Tab-separated table of C-alpha atoms in Angstrom:
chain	number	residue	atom	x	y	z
L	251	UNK	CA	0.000	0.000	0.000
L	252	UNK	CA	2.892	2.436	1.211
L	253	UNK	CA	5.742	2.226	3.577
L	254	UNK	CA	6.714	3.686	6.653
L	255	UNK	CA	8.686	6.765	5.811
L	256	UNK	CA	5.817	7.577	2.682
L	257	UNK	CA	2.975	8.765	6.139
L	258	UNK	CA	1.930	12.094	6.315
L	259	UNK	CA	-0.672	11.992	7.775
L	260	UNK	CA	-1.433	10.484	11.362
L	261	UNK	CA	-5.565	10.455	12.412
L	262	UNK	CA	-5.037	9.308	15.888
L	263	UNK	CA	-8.266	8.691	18.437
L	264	UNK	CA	-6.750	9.501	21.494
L	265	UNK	CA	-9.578	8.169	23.854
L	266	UNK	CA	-12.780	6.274	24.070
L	267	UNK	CA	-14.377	9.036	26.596
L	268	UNK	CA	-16.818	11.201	25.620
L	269	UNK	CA	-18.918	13.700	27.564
L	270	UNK	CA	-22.141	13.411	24.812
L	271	UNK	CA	-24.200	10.549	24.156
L	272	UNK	CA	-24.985	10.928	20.319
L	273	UNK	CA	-27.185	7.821	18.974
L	274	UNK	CA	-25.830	7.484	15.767
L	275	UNK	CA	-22.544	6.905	17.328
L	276	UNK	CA	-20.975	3.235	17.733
L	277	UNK	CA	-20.200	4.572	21.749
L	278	UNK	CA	-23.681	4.002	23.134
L	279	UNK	CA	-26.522	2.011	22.236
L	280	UNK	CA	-28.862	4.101	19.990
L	281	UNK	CA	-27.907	6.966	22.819
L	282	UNK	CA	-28.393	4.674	25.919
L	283	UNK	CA	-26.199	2.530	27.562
L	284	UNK	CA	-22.053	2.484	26.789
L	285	UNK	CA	-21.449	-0.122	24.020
L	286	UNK	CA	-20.649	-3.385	25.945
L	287	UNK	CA	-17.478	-4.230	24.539
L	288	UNK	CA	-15.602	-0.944	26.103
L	289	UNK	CA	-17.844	-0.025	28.723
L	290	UNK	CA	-15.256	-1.528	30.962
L	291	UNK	CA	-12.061	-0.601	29.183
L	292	UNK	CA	-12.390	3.086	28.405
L	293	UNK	CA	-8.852	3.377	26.732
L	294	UNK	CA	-6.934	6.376	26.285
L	295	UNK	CA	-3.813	7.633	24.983
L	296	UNK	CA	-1.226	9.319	27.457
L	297	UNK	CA	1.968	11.720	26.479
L	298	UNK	CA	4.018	9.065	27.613
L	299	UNK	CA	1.891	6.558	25.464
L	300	UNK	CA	2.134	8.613	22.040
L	301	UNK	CA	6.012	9.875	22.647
L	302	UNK	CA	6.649	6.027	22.662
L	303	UNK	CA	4.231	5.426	19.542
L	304	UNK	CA	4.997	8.789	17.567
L	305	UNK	CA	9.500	9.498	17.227
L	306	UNK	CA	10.354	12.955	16.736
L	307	UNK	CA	11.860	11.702	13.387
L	308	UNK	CA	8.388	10.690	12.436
L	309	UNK	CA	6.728	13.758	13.574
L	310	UNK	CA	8.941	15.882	11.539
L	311	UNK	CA	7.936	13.807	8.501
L	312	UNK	CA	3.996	14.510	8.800
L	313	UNK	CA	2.078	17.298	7.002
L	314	UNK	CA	-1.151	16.517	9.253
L	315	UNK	CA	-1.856	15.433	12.663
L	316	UNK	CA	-5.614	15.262	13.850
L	317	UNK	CA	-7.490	13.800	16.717
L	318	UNK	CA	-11.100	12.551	15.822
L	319	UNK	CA	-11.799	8.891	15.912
L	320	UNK	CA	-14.829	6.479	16.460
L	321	UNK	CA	-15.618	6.246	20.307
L	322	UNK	CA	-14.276	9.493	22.302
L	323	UNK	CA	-13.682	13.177	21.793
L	324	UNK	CA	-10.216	14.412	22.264
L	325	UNK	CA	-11.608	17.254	25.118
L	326	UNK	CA	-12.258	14.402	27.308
L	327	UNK	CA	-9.060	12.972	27.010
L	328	UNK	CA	-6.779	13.792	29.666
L	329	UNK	CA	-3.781	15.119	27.726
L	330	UNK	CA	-4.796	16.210	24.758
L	331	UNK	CA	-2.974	19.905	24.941
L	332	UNK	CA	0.597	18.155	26.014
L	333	UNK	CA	-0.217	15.616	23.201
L	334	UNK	CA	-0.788	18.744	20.648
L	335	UNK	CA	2.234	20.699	22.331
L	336	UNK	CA	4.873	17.422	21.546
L	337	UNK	CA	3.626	17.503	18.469
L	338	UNK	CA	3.971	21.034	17.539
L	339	UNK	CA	7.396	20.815	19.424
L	340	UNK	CA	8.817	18.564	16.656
L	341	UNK	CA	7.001	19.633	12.976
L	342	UNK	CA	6.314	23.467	13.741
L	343	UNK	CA	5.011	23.792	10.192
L	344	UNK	CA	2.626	20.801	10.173
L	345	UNK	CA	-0.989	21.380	10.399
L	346	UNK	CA	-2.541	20.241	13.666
L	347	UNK	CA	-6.703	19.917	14.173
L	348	UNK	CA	-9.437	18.073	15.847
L	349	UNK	CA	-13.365	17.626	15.631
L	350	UNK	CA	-14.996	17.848	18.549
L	351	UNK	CA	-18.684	18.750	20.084
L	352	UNK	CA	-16.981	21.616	22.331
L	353	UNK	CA	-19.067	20.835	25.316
L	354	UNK	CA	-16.517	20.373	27.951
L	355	UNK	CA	-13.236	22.092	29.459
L	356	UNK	CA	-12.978	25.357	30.500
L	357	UNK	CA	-12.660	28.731	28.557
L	358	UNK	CA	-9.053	29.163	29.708
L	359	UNK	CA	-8.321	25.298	28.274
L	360	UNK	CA	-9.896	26.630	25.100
L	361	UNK	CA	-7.678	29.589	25.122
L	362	UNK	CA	-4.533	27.603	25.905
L	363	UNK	CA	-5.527	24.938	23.051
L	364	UNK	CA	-5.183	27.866	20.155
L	365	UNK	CA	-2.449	29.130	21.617
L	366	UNK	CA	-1.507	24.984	20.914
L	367	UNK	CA	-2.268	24.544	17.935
L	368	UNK	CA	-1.629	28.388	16.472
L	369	UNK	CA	-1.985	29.123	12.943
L	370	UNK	CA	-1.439	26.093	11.283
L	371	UNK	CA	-4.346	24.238	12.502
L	372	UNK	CA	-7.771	24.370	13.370
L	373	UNK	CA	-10.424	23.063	15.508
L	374	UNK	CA	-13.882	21.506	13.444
L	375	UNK	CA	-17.009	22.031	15.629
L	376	UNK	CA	-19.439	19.703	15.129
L	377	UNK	CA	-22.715	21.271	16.546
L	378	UNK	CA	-25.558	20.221	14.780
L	379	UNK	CA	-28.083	22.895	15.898
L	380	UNK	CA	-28.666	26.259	18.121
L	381	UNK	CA	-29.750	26.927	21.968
L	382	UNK	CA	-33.153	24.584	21.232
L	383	UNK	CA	-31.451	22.133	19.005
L	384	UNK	CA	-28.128	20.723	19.283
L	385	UNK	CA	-28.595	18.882	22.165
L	386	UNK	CA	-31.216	16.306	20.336
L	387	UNK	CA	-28.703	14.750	18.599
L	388	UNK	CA	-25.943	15.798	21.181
L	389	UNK	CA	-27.407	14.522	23.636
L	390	UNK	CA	-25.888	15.777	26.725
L	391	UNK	CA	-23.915	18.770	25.509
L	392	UNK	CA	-24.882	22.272	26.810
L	393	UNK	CA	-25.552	25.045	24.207
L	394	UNK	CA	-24.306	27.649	26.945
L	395	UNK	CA	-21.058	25.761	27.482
L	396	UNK	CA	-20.348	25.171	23.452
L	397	UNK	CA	-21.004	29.080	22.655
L	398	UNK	CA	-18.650	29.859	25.614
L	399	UNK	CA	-16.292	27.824	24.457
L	400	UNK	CA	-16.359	28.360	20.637
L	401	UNK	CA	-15.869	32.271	21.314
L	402	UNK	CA	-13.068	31.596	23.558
L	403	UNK	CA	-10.912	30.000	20.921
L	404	UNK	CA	-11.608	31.947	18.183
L	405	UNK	CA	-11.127	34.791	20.471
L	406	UNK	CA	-7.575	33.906	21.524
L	407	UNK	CA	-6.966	33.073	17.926
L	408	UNK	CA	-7.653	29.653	16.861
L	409	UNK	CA	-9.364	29.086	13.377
L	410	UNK	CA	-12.430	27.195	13.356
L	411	UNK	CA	-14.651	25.490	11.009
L	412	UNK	CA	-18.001	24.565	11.907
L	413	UNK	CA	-19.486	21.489	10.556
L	414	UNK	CA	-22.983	21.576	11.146
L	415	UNK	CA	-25.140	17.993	10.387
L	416	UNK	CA	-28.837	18.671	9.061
L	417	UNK	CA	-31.697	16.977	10.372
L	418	UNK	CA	-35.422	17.798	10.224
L	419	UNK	CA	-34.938	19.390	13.709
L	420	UNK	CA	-32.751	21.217	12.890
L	421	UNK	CA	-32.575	22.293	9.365
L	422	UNK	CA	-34.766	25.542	10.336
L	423	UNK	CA	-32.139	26.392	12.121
L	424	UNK	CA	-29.159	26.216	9.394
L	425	UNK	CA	-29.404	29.827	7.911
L	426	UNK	CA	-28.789	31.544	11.452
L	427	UNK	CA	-26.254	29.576	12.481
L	428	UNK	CA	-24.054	30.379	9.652
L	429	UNK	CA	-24.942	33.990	10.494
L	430	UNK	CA	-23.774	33.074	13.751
L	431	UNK	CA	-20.779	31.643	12.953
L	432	UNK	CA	-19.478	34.205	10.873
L	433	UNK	CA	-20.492	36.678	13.781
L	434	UNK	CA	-18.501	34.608	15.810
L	435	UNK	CA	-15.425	34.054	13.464
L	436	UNK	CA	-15.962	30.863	11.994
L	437	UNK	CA	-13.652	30.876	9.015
L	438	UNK	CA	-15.798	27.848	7.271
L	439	UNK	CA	-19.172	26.774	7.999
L	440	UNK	CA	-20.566	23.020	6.269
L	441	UNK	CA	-23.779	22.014	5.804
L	442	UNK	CA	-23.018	18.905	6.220
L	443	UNK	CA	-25.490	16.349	4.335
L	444	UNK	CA	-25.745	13.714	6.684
L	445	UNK	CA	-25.210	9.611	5.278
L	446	UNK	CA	-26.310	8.640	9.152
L	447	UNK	CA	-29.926	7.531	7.686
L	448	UNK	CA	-28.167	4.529	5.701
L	449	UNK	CA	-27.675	1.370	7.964
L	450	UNK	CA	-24.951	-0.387	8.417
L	451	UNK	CA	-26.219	-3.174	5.888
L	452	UNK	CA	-26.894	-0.626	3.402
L	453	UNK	CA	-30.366	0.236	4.195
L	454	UNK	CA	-32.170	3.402	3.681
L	455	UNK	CA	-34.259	4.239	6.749
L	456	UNK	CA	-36.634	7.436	7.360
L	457	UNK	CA	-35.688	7.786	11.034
L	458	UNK	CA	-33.513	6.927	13.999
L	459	UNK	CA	-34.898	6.211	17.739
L	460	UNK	CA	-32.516	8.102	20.093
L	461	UNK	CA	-32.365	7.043	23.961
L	462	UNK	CA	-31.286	8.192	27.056
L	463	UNK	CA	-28.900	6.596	29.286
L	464	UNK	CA	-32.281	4.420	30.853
L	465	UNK	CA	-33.115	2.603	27.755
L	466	UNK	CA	-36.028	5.790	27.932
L	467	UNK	CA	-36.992	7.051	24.395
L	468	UNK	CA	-35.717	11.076	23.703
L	469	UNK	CA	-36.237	12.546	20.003
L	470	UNK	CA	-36.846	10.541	16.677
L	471	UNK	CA	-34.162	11.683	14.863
L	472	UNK	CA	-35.710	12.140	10.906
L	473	UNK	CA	-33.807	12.986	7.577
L	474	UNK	CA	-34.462	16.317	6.392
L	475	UNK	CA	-37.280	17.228	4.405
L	476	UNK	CA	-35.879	19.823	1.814
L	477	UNK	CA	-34.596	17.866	-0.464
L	478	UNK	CA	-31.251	19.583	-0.902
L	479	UNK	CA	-30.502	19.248	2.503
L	480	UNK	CA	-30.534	15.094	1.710
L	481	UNK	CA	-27.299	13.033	1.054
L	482	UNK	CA	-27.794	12.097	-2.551
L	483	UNK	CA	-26.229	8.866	-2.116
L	484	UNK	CA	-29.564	7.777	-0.622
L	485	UNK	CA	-31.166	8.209	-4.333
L	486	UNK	CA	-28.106	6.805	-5.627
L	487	UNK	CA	-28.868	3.743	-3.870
L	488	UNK	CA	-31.598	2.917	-5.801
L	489	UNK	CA	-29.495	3.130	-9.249
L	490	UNK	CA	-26.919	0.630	-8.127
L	491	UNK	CA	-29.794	-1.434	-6.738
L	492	UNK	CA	-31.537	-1.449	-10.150
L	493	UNK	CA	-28.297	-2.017	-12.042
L	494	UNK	CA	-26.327	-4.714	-9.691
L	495	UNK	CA	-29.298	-6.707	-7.890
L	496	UNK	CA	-28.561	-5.503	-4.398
L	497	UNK	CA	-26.299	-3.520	-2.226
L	498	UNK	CA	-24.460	-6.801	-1.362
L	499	UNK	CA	-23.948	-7.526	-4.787
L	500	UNK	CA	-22.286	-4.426	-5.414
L	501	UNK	CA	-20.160	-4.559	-2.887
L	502	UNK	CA	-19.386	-7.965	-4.520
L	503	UNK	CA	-17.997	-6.281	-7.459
L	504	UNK	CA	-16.672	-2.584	-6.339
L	505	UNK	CA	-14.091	-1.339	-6.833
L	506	UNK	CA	-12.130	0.260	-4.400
L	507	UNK	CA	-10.099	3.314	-4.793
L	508	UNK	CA	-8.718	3.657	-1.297
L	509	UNK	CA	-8.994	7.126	0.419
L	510	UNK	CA	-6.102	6.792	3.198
L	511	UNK	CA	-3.652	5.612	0.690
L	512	UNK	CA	-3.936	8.468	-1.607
L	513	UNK	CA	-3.517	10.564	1.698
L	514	UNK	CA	-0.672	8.430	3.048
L	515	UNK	CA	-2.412	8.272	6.021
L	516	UNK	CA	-2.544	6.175	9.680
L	517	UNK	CA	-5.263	6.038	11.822
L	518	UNK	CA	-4.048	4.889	15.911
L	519	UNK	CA	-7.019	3.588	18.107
L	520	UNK	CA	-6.837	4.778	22.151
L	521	UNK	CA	-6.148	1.537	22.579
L	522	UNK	CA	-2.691	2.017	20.285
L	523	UNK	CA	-3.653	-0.550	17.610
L	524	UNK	CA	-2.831	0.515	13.966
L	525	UNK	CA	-5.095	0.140	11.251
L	526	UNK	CA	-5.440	2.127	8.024
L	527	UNK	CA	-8.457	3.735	8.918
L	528	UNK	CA	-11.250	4.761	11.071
L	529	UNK	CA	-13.660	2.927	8.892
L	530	UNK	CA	-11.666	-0.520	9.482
L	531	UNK	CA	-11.086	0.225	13.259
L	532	UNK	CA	-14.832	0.872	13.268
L	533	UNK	CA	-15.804	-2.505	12.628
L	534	UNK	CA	-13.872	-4.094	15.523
L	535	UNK	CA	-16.795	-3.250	18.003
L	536	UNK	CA	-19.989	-3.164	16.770
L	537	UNK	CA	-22.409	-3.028	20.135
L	538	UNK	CA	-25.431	-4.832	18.331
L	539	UNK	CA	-22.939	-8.123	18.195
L	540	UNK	CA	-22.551	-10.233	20.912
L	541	UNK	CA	-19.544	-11.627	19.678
L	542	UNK	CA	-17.326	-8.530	18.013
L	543	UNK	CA	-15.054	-11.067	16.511
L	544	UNK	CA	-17.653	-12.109	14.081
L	545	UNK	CA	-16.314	-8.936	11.721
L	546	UNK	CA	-14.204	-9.795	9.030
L	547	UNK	CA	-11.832	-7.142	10.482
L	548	UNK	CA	-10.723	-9.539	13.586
L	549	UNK	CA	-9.537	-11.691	10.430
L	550	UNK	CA	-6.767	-9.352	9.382
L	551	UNK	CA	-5.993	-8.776	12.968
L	552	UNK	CA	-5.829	-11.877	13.787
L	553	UNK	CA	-3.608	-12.947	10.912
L	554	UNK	CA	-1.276	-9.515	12.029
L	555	UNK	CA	-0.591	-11.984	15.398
L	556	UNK	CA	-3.912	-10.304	17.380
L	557	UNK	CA	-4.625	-7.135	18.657
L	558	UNK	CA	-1.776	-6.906	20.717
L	559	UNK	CA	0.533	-7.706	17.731
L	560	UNK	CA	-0.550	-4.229	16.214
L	561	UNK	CA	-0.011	-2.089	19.507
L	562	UNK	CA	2.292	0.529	19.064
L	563	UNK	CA	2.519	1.383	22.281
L	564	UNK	CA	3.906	-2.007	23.047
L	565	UNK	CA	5.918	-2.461	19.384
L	566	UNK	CA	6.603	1.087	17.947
L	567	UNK	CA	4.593	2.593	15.094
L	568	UNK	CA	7.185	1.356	12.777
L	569	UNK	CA	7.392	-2.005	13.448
L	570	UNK	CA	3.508	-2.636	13.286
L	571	UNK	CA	3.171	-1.183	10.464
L	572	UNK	CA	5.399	-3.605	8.888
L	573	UNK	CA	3.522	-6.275	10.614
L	574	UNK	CA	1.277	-7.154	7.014
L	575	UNK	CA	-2.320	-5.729	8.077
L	576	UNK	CA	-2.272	-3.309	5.562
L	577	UNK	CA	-0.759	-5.304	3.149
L	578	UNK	CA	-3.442	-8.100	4.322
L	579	UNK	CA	-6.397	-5.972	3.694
L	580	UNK	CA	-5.477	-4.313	0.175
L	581	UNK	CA	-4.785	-7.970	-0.923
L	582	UNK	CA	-8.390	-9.098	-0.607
L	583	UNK	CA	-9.989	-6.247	-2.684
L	584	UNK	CA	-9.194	-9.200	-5.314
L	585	UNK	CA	-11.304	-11.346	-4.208
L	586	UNK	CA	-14.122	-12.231	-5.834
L	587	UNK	CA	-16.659	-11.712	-3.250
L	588	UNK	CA	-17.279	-9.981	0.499
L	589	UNK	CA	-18.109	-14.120	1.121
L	590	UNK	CA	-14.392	-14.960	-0.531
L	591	UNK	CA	-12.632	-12.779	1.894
L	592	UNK	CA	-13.079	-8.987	0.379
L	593	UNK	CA	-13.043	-7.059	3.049
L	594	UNK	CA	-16.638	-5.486	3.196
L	595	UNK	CA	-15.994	-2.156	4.886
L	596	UNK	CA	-13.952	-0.942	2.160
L	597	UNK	CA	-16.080	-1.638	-0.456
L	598	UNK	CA	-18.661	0.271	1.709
L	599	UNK	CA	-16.542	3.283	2.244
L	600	UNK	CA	-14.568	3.221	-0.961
L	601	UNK	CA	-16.097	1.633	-3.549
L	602	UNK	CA	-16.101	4.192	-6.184
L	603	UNK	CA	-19.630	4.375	-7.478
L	604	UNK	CA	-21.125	4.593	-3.612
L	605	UNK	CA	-19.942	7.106	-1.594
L	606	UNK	CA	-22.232	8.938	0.970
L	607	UNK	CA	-18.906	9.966	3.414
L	608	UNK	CA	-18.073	12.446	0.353
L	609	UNK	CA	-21.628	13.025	-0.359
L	610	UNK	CA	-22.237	14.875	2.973
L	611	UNK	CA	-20.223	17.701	2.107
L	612	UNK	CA	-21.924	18.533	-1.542
């Protein structure tokens, strides 16, 4: 795929801890309960943890750094700023970021954070609404708290984008927040068109049941309802339907133009496993399964030596990523079929005639 000296750019999910409790997000159950395969093991990334995973010679070879990830948001993790500081210590050119729901820390942490980061870098906001909105799909978040803390870093500084996703809650609300943002600073605001209404089999669906941490219903999250506000991979769908039989059957016979590898790009779990992406790392714990091992994923782990075969905090970055997962996974985009070994999730998230990750920000 590429080598070792050939990254430049690291996505690294420095925790599993999160303050919100979205339910579109693999975390929680539908918004409810913590997923039950790391309810227990809430990893995280440490200083000491990523100066052991992450060289100085390596740093100074990166263009990008940024801290996303499936499970956590960086602001809950408890050394984010040192992790951003090392970083900026050894590549002062490279560009440094991080998405993020902005509902935690305090003003001054904000402050200190673009001071961080400077120039070359940004924060993304994702805040999907205003004072009566954003907290239906954020569940948890405080609109006071993520307007204090939004003005605070752009205040001392920092560039921000806003990424804002549209549902029918809050669509109504789309035009003033982009007046707001650019009130505010914002130097980019998205209207992001969100692919969160296509399951994980490849289903359309109308709506999404959200919960509280009880198992008690909240808001039925719906698609918009102007139709340019709607991912137009969802009408897509029904093209490649007509033409290939089925979703599965596509998938069957995509192909697959890989996004990371035109980036030269890593993505490090808090848990300091390697794997290309966030998509492949996504599939490892799936809170519906009772049995996460039933992914193909755990197949190219397993054949790397296991999950602790492919932790750089144990190995060094280096040496795992010469371990063969990579190598592993690009090799079965030849196979014949997701049932002959082609890994599924690429197919899904870069198979080049289906793509509703790059559709969202049309």
């Amino acid at each position: 795929m590429y080598k070792y000296n050939d990254i430049r750019v690291v996505h690294l999910e420095i925790t599993q801890k999160c303050n919100a409790s979205c339910p579109m997000c693999d975390r929680n159950e539908n918004g409810g309960v913590v997923n039950q395969h790391i309810r227990n093991n809430l990893a995280e990334l440490s200083l000491e943890d990523c100066k052991t995973i992450f060289e100085p010679d390596f740093i100074r070879q990166l263009n990008t750094m940024y801290m996303c990830g499936n499970l956590g948001d960086p602001i809950s993790a408890l050394d984010t700023l040192e992790v951003f500081r090392y970083f900026r210590e050894h590549n002062p050119n490279m560009w440094l970021s991080m998405n993020t729901n902005a509902g935690a820390r305090s003003a001054d942490w904000w402050r200190e954070l673009a001071s961080v980061i400077g120039r070359k870098g940004a924060v993304i906001f994702s805040v999907d609404g205003l004072e009566k909105t954003n907290h239906l799909y954020r569940q948890g978040v405080h609109w006071d708290i993520v307007e204090r803390n939004m003005k605070a870093f752009i205040d001392a500084g920092g560039r921000a984008r806003w990424d804002y996703i549209r549902f029918e809650h809050s669509e109504v609300d789309v035009d003033r927040a982009e007046a707001l943002a650019k009130e505010w600073g914002v130097e980019k605001f998205i209207r992001k068109k969100t692919g969160r209404f296509i399951t994980t089999d490849s289903k359309a669906k109308d709506t999404h049941q959200a919960q509280n941490r009880k198992g008690q219903e909240t808001t039925t999250l719906t698609k918009p309802k102007k139709a340019e506000h709607q991912n137009l991979a969802l009408l897509k769908q029904k093209e490649i339907e007509k033409t290939y039989g089925s979703m599965r059957d596509y998938y069957d016979k995509a192909h697959i133009k890989c996004k990371v590898a035109e980036e030269k790009n890593i993505y490090i779990t808090a848990e300091g496993v390697v794997m290309p992406c966030c998509w492949t790392a996504g599939r490892m714990y799936k809170w519906w399964h009772s049995d996460p091992k039933v992914e193909q994923i755990w197949d190219h782990i397993e054949l790397a030596g296991g999950k602790t075969a492919i932790d750089a905090r144990t190995h060094g970055l280096e040496s795992v990523f010469s371990s063969g997962i990579l190598s592993t996974i690009q090799n079965s985009w030849d196979k014949s079929s997701i049932a002959d070994g082609k890994l599924g999730v690429c197919a899904m998230k870069c198979g080049t005639e289906f793509d509703p990750f790059a559709e969202q920000f049309k």
